[in-house]
């Protein structure tokens, strides 16, 4: 299992950001190895979001991220948000 944690800071319209992230999530949900996704918005700064996603294996996540369809969707997201993604391994539950 691998967990992706992504801090997203909206630099455009919040509604457009939420549409863009929803389209990416819909795509990712269709990919092999996808397990779950959560999106959180900061109560203190409503322009800051954190998303988490779980995948069964790093190579399946990497494969989804290198797909042309994913890259096309990310271009739109980059116009409305700054992303700071990283991949994490579970240490304790």
N, CA, C and O atoms as a printed pandas DataFrame, in Angstrom:
     atom_number atom_name residue_name chain_id  residue_number  x_coord  y_coord  z_coord
0              1         N          UNK        A               1    0.848   -1.176    0.000
1              2        CA          UNK        A               1    0.000    0.000    0.000
2              3         C          UNK        A               1    0.891    1.235    0.000
3              4         O          UNK        A               1    1.919    1.274    0.675
4              5         N          UNK        A               2    0.489    2.230   -0.755
5              6        CA          UNK        A               2    1.187    3.508   -0.794
6              7         C          UNK        A               2    0.152    4.615   -0.651
7              8         O          UNK        A               2   -0.964    4.506   -1.159
8              9         N          UNK        A               3    0.533    5.676    0.043
9             10        CA          UNK        A               3   -0.361    6.809    0.258
10            11         C          UNK        A               3    0.231    8.047   -0.390
11            12         O          UNK        A               3    1.409    8.356   -0.206
12            13         N          UNK        A               4   -0.587    8.745   -1.141
13            14        CA          UNK        A               4   -0.202   10.016   -1.745
14            15         C          UNK        A               4   -0.869   11.113   -0.922
15            16         O          UNK        A               4   -2.075   11.069   -0.676
16            17         N          UNK        A               5   -0.076   12.100   -0.499
17            18        CA          UNK        A               5   -0.611   13.250    0.215
18            19         C          UNK        A               5   -0.212   14.479   -0.577
19            20         O          UNK        A               5    0.960   14.665   -0.906
20            21         N          UNK        A               6   -1.192   15.317   -0.882
21            22        CA          UNK        A               6   -0.986   16.457   -1.756
22            23         C          UNK        A               6   -1.597   17.691   -1.123
23            24         O          UNK        A               6   -2.805   17.739   -0.890
24            25         N          UNK        A               7   -0.772   18.692   -0.842
25            26        CA          UNK        A               7   -1.272   19.992   -0.382
26            27         C          UNK        A               7   -1.516   20.833   -1.622
27            28         O          UNK        A               7   -0.638   20.957   -2.476
28            29         N          UNK        A               8   -2.698   21.408   -1.723
29            30        CA          UNK        A               8   -3.078   22.208   -2.879
30            31         C          UNK        A               8   -3.493   23.595   -2.410
31            32         O          UNK        A               8   -4.378   23.726   -1.564
32            33         N          UNK        A               9   -2.868   24.617   -2.950
33            34        CA          UNK        A               9   -3.214   25.990   -2.627
34            35         C          UNK        A               9   -3.873   26.606   -3.844
35            36         O          UNK        A               9   -3.258   26.705   -4.906
36            37         N          UNK        A              10   -5.114   27.018   -3.694
37            38        CA          UNK        A              10   -5.887   27.570   -4.813
38            39         C          UNK        A              10   -5.370   28.966   -5.133
39            40         O          UNK        A              10   -5.274   29.821   -4.253
40            41         N          UNK        A              11   -5.038   29.189   -6.407
41            42        CA          UNK        A              11   -4.587   30.493   -6.869
42            43         C          UNK        A              11   -5.603   31.106   -7.840
43            44         O          UNK        A              11   -5.434   32.233   -8.307
44            45         N          UNK        A              12   -6.640   30.358   -8.128
45            46        CA          UNK        A              12   -7.705   30.824   -9.018
46            47         C          UNK        A              12   -9.032   30.771   -8.276
47            48         O          UNK        A              12   -9.094   30.998   -7.067
48            49         N          UNK        A              13  -10.069   30.474   -9.004
49            50        CA          UNK        A              13  -11.408   30.367   -8.430
50            51         C          UNK        A              13  -11.586   29.009   -7.763
51            52         O          UNK        A              13  -11.224   27.983   -8.338
52            53         N          UNK        A              14  -12.133   28.997   -6.570
53            54        CA          UNK        A              14  -12.330   27.764   -5.815
54            55         C          UNK        A              14  -13.247   26.789   -6.551
55            56         O          UNK        A              14  -12.991   25.585   -6.564
56            57         N          UNK        A              15  -14.311   27.304   -7.160
57            58        CA          UNK        A              15  -15.231   26.426   -7.887
58            59         C          UNK        A              15  -14.524   25.710   -9.042
59            60         O          UNK        A              15  -14.744   24.520   -9.270
60            61         N          UNK        A              16  -13.684   26.437   -9.761
61            62        CA          UNK        A              16  -12.942   25.844  -10.879
62            63         C          UNK        A              16  -11.946   24.810  -10.365
63            64         O          UNK        A              16  -11.762   23.760  -10.980
64            65         N          UNK        A              17  -11.306   25.109   -9.237
65            66        CA          UNK        A              17  -10.390   24.146   -8.633
66            67         C          UNK        A              17  -11.128   22.857   -8.290
67            68         O          UNK        A              17  -10.660   21.767   -8.618
68            69         N          UNK        A              18  -12.281   22.976   -7.631
69            70        CA          UNK        A              18  -13.023   21.782   -7.223
70            71         C          UNK        A              18  -13.499   20.971   -8.419
71            72         O          UNK        A              18  -13.533   19.743   -8.345
72            73         N          UNK        A              19  -13.868   21.618   -9.513
73            74        CA          UNK        A              19  -14.239   20.893  -10.735
74            75         C          UNK        A              19  -13.027   20.160  -11.302
75            76         O          UNK        A              19  -13.131   19.009  -11.729
76            77         N          UNK        A              20  -11.886   20.829  -11.303
77            78        CA          UNK        A              20  -10.669   20.242  -11.858
78            79         C          UNK        A              20  -10.210   19.041  -11.031
79            80         O          UNK        A              20   -9.878   17.998  -11.594
80            81         N          UNK        A              21  -10.187   19.175   -9.721
81            82        CA          UNK        A              21   -9.737   18.077   -8.868
82            83         C          UNK        A              21  -10.723   16.912   -8.939
83            84         O          UNK        A              21  -10.323   15.753   -8.833
84            85         N          UNK        A              22  -11.985   17.210   -9.114
85            86        CA          UNK        A              22  -12.994   16.159   -9.254
86            87         C          UNK        A              22  -12.778   15.355  -10.535
87            88         O          UNK        A              22  -12.926   14.133  -10.534
88            89         N          UNK        A              23  -12.432   16.034  -11.618
89            90        CA          UNK        A              23  -12.172   15.338  -12.886
90            91         C          UNK        A              23  -10.949   14.429  -12.761
91            92         O          UNK        A              23  -10.949   13.310  -13.275
92            93         N          UNK        A              24   -9.910   14.910  -12.080
93            94        CA          UNK        A              24   -8.720   14.086  -11.868
94            95         C          UNK        A              24   -9.063   12.874  -11.015
95            96         O          UNK        A              24   -8.648   11.756  -11.320
96            97         N          UNK        A              25   -9.816   13.095   -9.957
97            98        CA          UNK        A              25  -10.201   11.988   -9.065
98            99         C          UNK        A              25  -11.035   10.957   -9.812
99           100         O          UNK        A              25  -10.826    9.755   -9.646
100          101         N          UNK        A              26  -11.974   11.410  -10.630
101          102        CA          UNK        A              26  -12.794   10.484  -11.416
102          103         C          UNK        A              26  -11.919    9.627  -12.319
103          104         O          UNK        A              26  -12.156    8.427  -12.457
104          105         N          UNK        A              27  -10.912   10.233  -12.933
105          106        CA          UNK        A              27   -9.990    9.472  -13.773
106          107         C          UNK        A              27   -9.221    8.450  -12.944
107          108         O          UNK        A              27   -9.138    7.279  -13.314
108          109         N          UNK        A              28   -8.660    8.895  -11.826
109          110        CA          UNK        A              28   -7.833    8.016  -11.001
110          111         C          UNK        A              28   -8.637    6.830  -10.454
111          112         O          UNK        A              28   -8.112    5.722  -10.348
112          113         N          UNK        A              29   -9.873    7.056  -10.115
113          114        CA          UNK        A              29  -10.718    5.977   -9.587
114          115         C          UNK        A              29  -10.876    4.834  -10.585
115          116         O          UNK        A              29  -11.160    3.702  -10.191
116          117         N          UNK        A              30  -10.696    5.116  -11.855
117          118        CA          UNK        A              30  -10.841    4.098  -12.902
118          119         C          UNK        A              30   -9.553    3.302  -13.135
119          120         O          UNK        A              30   -9.547    2.332  -13.893
120          121         N          UNK        A              31   -8.471    3.714  -12.483
121          122        CA          UNK        A              31   -7.173    3.103  -12.743
122          123         C          UNK        A              31   -6.910    1.890  -11.845
123          124         O          UNK        A              31   -7.350    1.863  -10.696
124          125         N          UNK        A              32   -6.194    0.888  -12.367
125          126        CA          UNK        A              32   -5.842   -0.280  -11.558
126          127         C          UNK        A              32   -5.011    0.139  -10.343
127          128         O          UNK        A              32   -4.102    0.961  -10.455
128          129         N          UNK        A              33   -5.331   -0.431   -9.197
129          130        CA          UNK        A              33   -4.578   -0.165   -7.979
130          131         C          UNK        A              33   -5.136    0.940   -7.110
131          132         O          UNK        A              33   -4.700    1.106   -5.971
132          133         N          UNK        A              34   -6.094    1.704   -7.624
133          134        CA          UNK        A              34   -6.693    2.773   -6.829
134          135         C          UNK        A              34   -7.507    2.166   -5.694
135          136         O          UNK        A              34   -8.265    1.219   -5.906
136          137         N          UNK        A              35   -7.350    2.716   -4.479
137          138        CA          UNK        A              35   -8.086    2.218   -3.320
138          139         C          UNK        A              35   -9.048    3.270   -2.791
139          140         O          UNK        A              35  -10.241    2.999   -2.652
140          141         N          UNK        A              36   -8.547    4.476   -2.491
141          142        CA          UNK        A              36   -9.423    5.490   -1.885
142          143         C          UNK        A              36   -8.873    6.891   -2.108
143          144         O          UNK        A              36   -7.710    7.071   -2.468
144          145         N          UNK        A              37   -9.736    7.882   -1.888
145          146        CA          UNK        A              37   -9.380    9.293   -2.024
146          147         C          UNK        A              37  -10.192   10.102   -1.027
147          148         O          UNK        A              37  -11.380    9.850   -0.824
148          149         N          UNK        A              38   -9.536   11.081   -0.408
149          150        CA          UNK        A              38  -10.215   12.036    0.459
150          151         C          UNK        A              38   -9.693   13.432    0.122
151          152         O          UNK        A              38   -8.517   13.603   -0.199
152          153         N          UNK        A              39  -10.572   14.420    0.197
153          154        CA          UNK        A              39  -10.194   15.805   -0.029
154          155         C          UNK        A              39  -10.654   16.613    1.173
155          156         O          UNK        A              39  -11.819   16.545    1.566
156          157         N          UNK        A              40   -9.741   17.376    1.755
157          158        CA          UNK        A              40  -10.018   18.185    2.943
158          159         C          UNK        A              40   -9.736   19.649    2.622
159          160         O          UNK        A              40   -8.804   19.960    1.880
160          161         N          UNK        A              41  -10.546   20.546    3.185
161          162        CA          UNK        A              41  -10.307   21.985    3.050
162          163         C          UNK        A              41   -9.991   22.547    4.424
163          164         O          UNK        A              41  -10.632   22.191    5.412
164          165         N          UNK        A              42   -9.007   23.423    4.482
165          166        CA          UNK        A              42   -8.620   24.053    5.737
166          167         C          UNK        A              42   -9.736   24.953    6.250
167          168         O          UNK        A              42  -10.322   25.724    5.489
168          169         N          UNK        A              43  -10.024   24.851    7.536
169          170        CA          UNK        A              43  -10.994   25.772    8.149
170          171         C          UNK        A              43  -10.387   27.152    8.333
171          172         O          UNK        A              43  -11.095   28.158    8.309
172          173         N          UNK        A              44   -9.067   27.195    8.517
173          174        CA          UNK        A              44   -8.394   28.477    8.750
174          175         C          UNK        A              44   -8.068   29.226    7.470
175          176         O          UNK        A              44   -7.988   30.455    7.472
176          177         N          UNK        A              45   -7.881   28.502    6.384
177          178        CA          UNK        A              45   -7.569   29.117    5.100
178          179         C          UNK        A              45   -8.308   28.338    4.008
179          180         O          UNK        A              45   -7.814   27.312    3.541
180          181         N          UNK        A              46   -9.475   28.813    3.602
181          182        CA          UNK        A              46  -10.299   28.054    2.645
182          183         C          UNK        A              46   -9.694   27.926    1.244
183          184         O          UNK        A              46  -10.287   27.281    0.380
184          185         N          UNK        A              47   -8.543   28.519    1.008
185          186        CA          UNK        A              47   -7.844   28.347   -0.269
186          187         C          UNK        A              47   -6.851   27.187   -0.205
187          188         O          UNK        A              47   -6.209   26.869   -1.206
188          189         N          UNK        A              48   -6.718   26.550    0.966
189          190        CA          UNK        A              48   -5.772   25.449    1.131
190          191         C          UNK        A              48   -6.544   24.138    1.308
191          192         O          UNK        A              48   -7.445   24.033    2.140
192          193         N          UNK        A              49   -6.164   23.149    0.506
193          194        CA          UNK        A              49   -6.767   21.826    0.550
194          195         C          UNK        A              49   -5.647   20.801    0.751
195          196         O          UNK        A              49   -4.492   21.043    0.401
196          197         N          UNK        A              50   -6.015   19.665    1.315
197          198        CA          UNK        A              50   -5.118   18.514    1.381
198          199         C          UNK        A              50   -5.908   17.323    0.860
199          200         O          UNK        A              50   -7.041   17.085    1.276
200          201         N          UNK        A              51   -5.301   16.585   -0.048
201          202        CA          UNK        A              51   -5.942   15.364   -0.509
202          203         C          UNK        A              51   -5.043   14.188   -0.173
203          204         O          UNK        A              51   -3.817   14.292   -0.180
204          205         N          UNK        A              52   -5.683   13.074    0.119
205          206        CA          UNK        A              52   -4.964   11.826    0.334
206          207         C          UNK        A              52   -5.556   10.791   -0.599
207          208         O          UNK        A              52   -6.754   10.789   -0.880
208          209         N          UNK        A              53   -4.693    9.917   -1.070
209          210        CA          UNK        A              53   -5.142    8.820   -1.927
210          211         C          UNK        A              53   -4.313    7.597   -1.592
211          212         O          UNK        A              53   -3.114    7.696   -1.334
212          213         N          UNK        A              54   -4.956    6.452   -1.596
213          214        CA          UNK        A              54   -4.259    5.199   -1.345
214          215         C          UNK        A              54   -4.275    4.349   -2.604
215          216         O          UNK        A              54   -5.264    4.290   -3.335
216          217         N          UNK        A              55   -3.138    3.692   -2.830
217          218        CA          UNK        A              55   -2.943    2.817   -3.974
218          219         C          UNK        A              55   -2.359    1.509   -3.486
219          220         O          UNK        A              55   -1.641    1.475   -2.487
220          221         N          UNK        A              56   -2.666    0.438   -4.186
221          222        CA          UNK        A              56   -2.157   -0.870   -3.770
222          223         C          UNK        A              56   -0.663   -1.010   -3.987
223          224         O          UNK        A              56   -0.005   -1.774   -3.281
224          225         N          UNK        A              57   -0.110   -0.274   -4.967
225          226        CA          UNK        A              57    1.316   -0.408   -5.277
226          227         C          UNK        A              57    1.844    0.866   -5.929
227          228         O          UNK        A              57    1.130    1.508   -6.699
228          229         N          UNK        A              58    3.090    1.237   -5.626
229          230        CA          UNK        A              58    3.667    2.450   -6.206
230          231         C          UNK        A              58    3.709    2.432   -7.738
231          232         O          UNK        A              58    3.488    3.464   -8.372
232          233         N          UNK        A              59    3.987    1.279   -8.331
233          234        CA          UNK        A              59    4.081    1.230   -9.786
234          235         C          UNK        A              59    2.732    1.472  -10.456
235          236         O          UNK        A              59    2.685    2.028  -11.553
236          237         N          UNK        A              60    1.635    1.064   -9.818
237          238        CA          UNK        A              60    0.309    1.326  -10.385
238          239         C          UNK        A              60   -0.032    2.813  -10.293
239          240         O          UNK        A              60   -0.627    3.378  -11.210
240          241         N          UNK        A              61    0.347    3.436   -9.186
241          242        CA          UNK        A              61    0.142    4.883   -9.061
242          243         C          UNK        A              61    0.978    5.622  -10.107
243          244         O          UNK        A              61    0.481    6.536  -10.766
244          245         N          UNK        A              62    2.218    5.236  -10.258
245          246        CA          UNK        A              62    3.115    5.863  -11.230
246          247         C          UNK        A              62    2.558    5.705  -12.644
247          248         O          UNK        A              62    2.610    6.641  -13.442
248          249         N          UNK        A              63    2.035    4.540  -12.949
249          250        CA          UNK        A              63    1.454    4.290  -14.266
250          251         C          UNK        A              63    0.268    5.221  -14.531
251          252         O          UNK        A              63    0.135    5.764  -15.627
252          253         N          UNK        A              64   -0.582    5.399  -13.535
253          254        CA          UNK        A              64   -1.735    6.296  -13.688
254          255         C          UNK        A              64   -1.276    7.734  -13.909
255          256         O          UNK        A              64   -1.865    8.464  -14.706
256          257         N          UNK        A              65   -0.233    8.134  -13.207
257          258        CA          UNK        A              65    0.251    9.517  -13.308
258          259         C          UNK        A              65    0.970    9.806  -14.626
259          260         O          UNK        A              65    1.100   10.968  -15.012
260          261         N          UNK        A              66    1.427    8.789  -15.308
261          262        CA          UNK        A              66    2.118    9.014  -16.578
262          263         C          UNK        A              66    1.190    8.887  -17.786
263          264         O          UNK        A              66    1.621    9.066  -18.925
264          265         N          UNK        A              67   -0.070    8.582  -17.537
265          266        CA          UNK        A              67   -1.042    8.479  -18.634
266          267         C          UNK        A              67   -1.298    9.861  -19.244
267          268         O          UNK        A              67   -1.362   10.861  -18.529
268          269         N          UNK        A              68   -1.441    9.903  -20.558
269          270        CA          UNK        A              68   -1.705   11.166  -21.244
270          271         C          UNK        A              68   -2.965   11.849  -20.721
271          272         O          UNK        A              68   -2.990   13.072  -20.578
272          273         N          UNK        A              69   -4.000   11.081  -20.436
273          274        CA          UNK        A              69   -5.252   11.664  -19.937
274          275         C          UNK        A              69   -5.019   12.373  -18.611
275          276         O          UNK        A              69   -5.566   13.450  -18.376
276          277         N          UNK        A              70   -4.207   11.773  -17.741
277          278        CA          UNK        A              70   -3.903   12.405  -16.459
278          279         C          UNK        A              70   -3.136   13.709  -16.689
279          280         O          UNK        A              70   -3.471   14.741  -16.108
280          281         N          UNK        A              71   -2.130   13.658  -17.521
281          282        CA          UNK        A              71   -1.329   14.860  -17.800
282          283         C          UNK        A              71   -2.185   16.001  -18.328
283          284         O          UNK        A              71   -1.985   17.155  -17.951
284          285         N          UNK        A              72   -3.134   15.683  -19.197
285          286        CA          UNK        A              72   -4.035   16.716  -19.733
286          287         C          UNK        A              72   -4.882   17.336  -18.633
287          288         O          UNK        A              72   -5.107   18.546  -18.632
288          289         N          UNK        A              73   -5.353   16.519  -17.699
289          290        CA          UNK        A              73   -6.160   17.033  -16.599
290          291         C          UNK        A              73   -5.325   17.894  -15.645
291          292         O          UNK        A              73   -5.820   18.887  -15.111
292          293         N          UNK        A              74   -4.087   17.522  -15.435
293          294        CA          UNK        A              74   -3.219   18.261  -14.517
294          295         C          UNK        A              74   -2.905   19.660  -15.051
295          296         O          UNK        A              74   -2.708   20.592  -14.271
296          297         N          UNK        A              75   -2.858   19.807  -16.353
297          298        CA          UNK        A              75   -2.623   21.132  -16.935
298          299         C          UNK        A              75   -3.707   22.097  -16.460
299          300         O          UNK        A              75   -3.405   23.227  -16.076
300          301         N          UNK        A              76   -4.943   21.666  -16.483
301          302        CA          UNK        A              76   -6.046   22.509  -16.018
302          303         C          UNK        A              76   -5.944   22.825  -14.538
303          304         O          UNK        A              76   -6.206   23.951  -14.115
304          305         N          UNK        A              77   -5.565   21.833  -13.758
305          306        CA          UNK        A              77   -5.413   22.052  -12.320
306          307         C          UNK        A              77   -4.313   23.070  -12.049
307          308         O          UNK        A              77   -4.457   23.920  -11.170
308          309         N          UNK        A              78   -3.232   22.990  -12.785
309          310        CA          UNK        A              78   -2.109   23.901  -12.590
310          311         C          UNK        A              78   -2.452   25.357  -12.847
311          312         O          UNK        A              78   -1.734   26.252  -12.400
312          313         N          UNK        A              79   -3.531   25.604  -13.557
313          314        CA          UNK        A              79   -3.969   26.975  -13.818
314          315         C          UNK        A              79   -4.725   27.572  -12.642
315          316         O          UNK        A              79   -4.878   28.791  -12.556
316          317         N          UNK        A              80   -5.201   26.723  -11.734
317          318        CA          UNK        A              80   -6.009   27.227  -10.613
318          319         C          UNK        A              80   -5.455   26.868   -9.237
319          320         O          UNK        A              80   -5.980   27.330   -8.224
320          321         N          UNK        A              81   -4.388   26.040   -9.187
321          322        CA          UNK        A              81   -3.846   25.642   -7.888
322          323         C          UNK        A              81   -2.365   25.292   -7.988
323          324         O          UNK        A              81   -1.876   24.849   -9.027
324          325         N          UNK        A              82   -1.677   25.503   -6.887
325          326        CA          UNK        A              82   -0.281   25.063   -6.756
326          327         C          UNK        A              82   -0.299   23.766   -5.964
327          328         O          UNK        A              82   -0.823   23.723   -4.851
328          329         N          UNK        A              83    0.266   22.717   -6.526
329          330        CA          UNK        A              83    0.261   21.402   -5.891
330          331         C          UNK        A              83    1.622   21.083   -5.283
331          332         O          UNK        A              83    2.666   21.404   -5.852
332          333         N          UNK        A              84    1.590   20.443   -4.113
333          334        CA          UNK        A              84    2.803   19.985   -3.432
334          335         C          UNK        A              84    2.610   18.511   -3.047
335          336         O          UNK        A              84    2.405   18.198   -1.875
336          337         N          UNK        A              85    2.678   17.591   -4.052
337          338        CA          UNK        A              85    2.434   16.170   -3.771
338          339         C          UNK        A              85    3.681   15.449   -3.273
339          340         O          UNK        A              85    4.811   15.857   -3.542
340          341         N          UNK        A              86    3.442   14.370   -2.543
341          342        CA          UNK        A              86    4.514   13.471   -2.135
342          343         C          UNK        A              86    3.901   12.101   -1.892
343          344         O          UNK        A              86    2.697   11.988   -1.666
344          345         N          UNK        A              87    4.715   11.076   -1.936
345          346        CA          UNK        A              87    4.269    9.687   -1.727
346          347         C          UNK        A              87    4.825    9.221   -0.381
347          348         O          UNK        A              87    5.997    9.441   -0.073
348          349         N          UNK        A              88    3.972    8.576    0.413
349          350        CA          UNK        A              88    4.327    8.162    1.761
350          351         C          UNK        A              88    4.103    6.670    1.950
351          352         O          UNK        A              88    3.232    6.076    1.315
352          353         N          UNK        A              89    4.899    6.071    2.830
353          354        CA          UNK        A              89    4.705    4.700    3.261
354          355         C          UNK        A              89    4.128    4.723    4.674
355          356         O          UNK        A              89    4.480    5.589    5.476
356          357         N          UNK        A              90    3.250    3.782    4.979
357          358        CA          UNK        A              90    2.678    3.678    6.316
358          359         C          UNK        A              90    3.744    3.231    7.297
359          360         O          UNK        A              90    4.463    2.265    7.042
360          361         N          UNK        A              91    3.846    3.924    8.406
361          362        CA          UNK        A              91    4.802    3.579    9.446
362          363         C          UNK        A              91    4.078    2.913   10.613
363          364         O          UNK        A              91    4.575    1.941   11.182
364          365         N          UNK        A              92    2.892    3.439   10.972
365          366        CA          UNK        A              92    2.111    2.889   12.070
366          367         C          UNK        A              92    0.638    3.160   11.822
367          368         O          UNK        A              92    0.266    4.148   11.189
368          369         N          UNK        A              93   -0.193    2.257   12.336
369          370        CA          UNK        A              93   -1.654    2.441   12.231
370          371         C          UNK        A              93   -2.261    2.317   13.603
371          372         O          UNK        A              93   -3.477    2.436   13.752
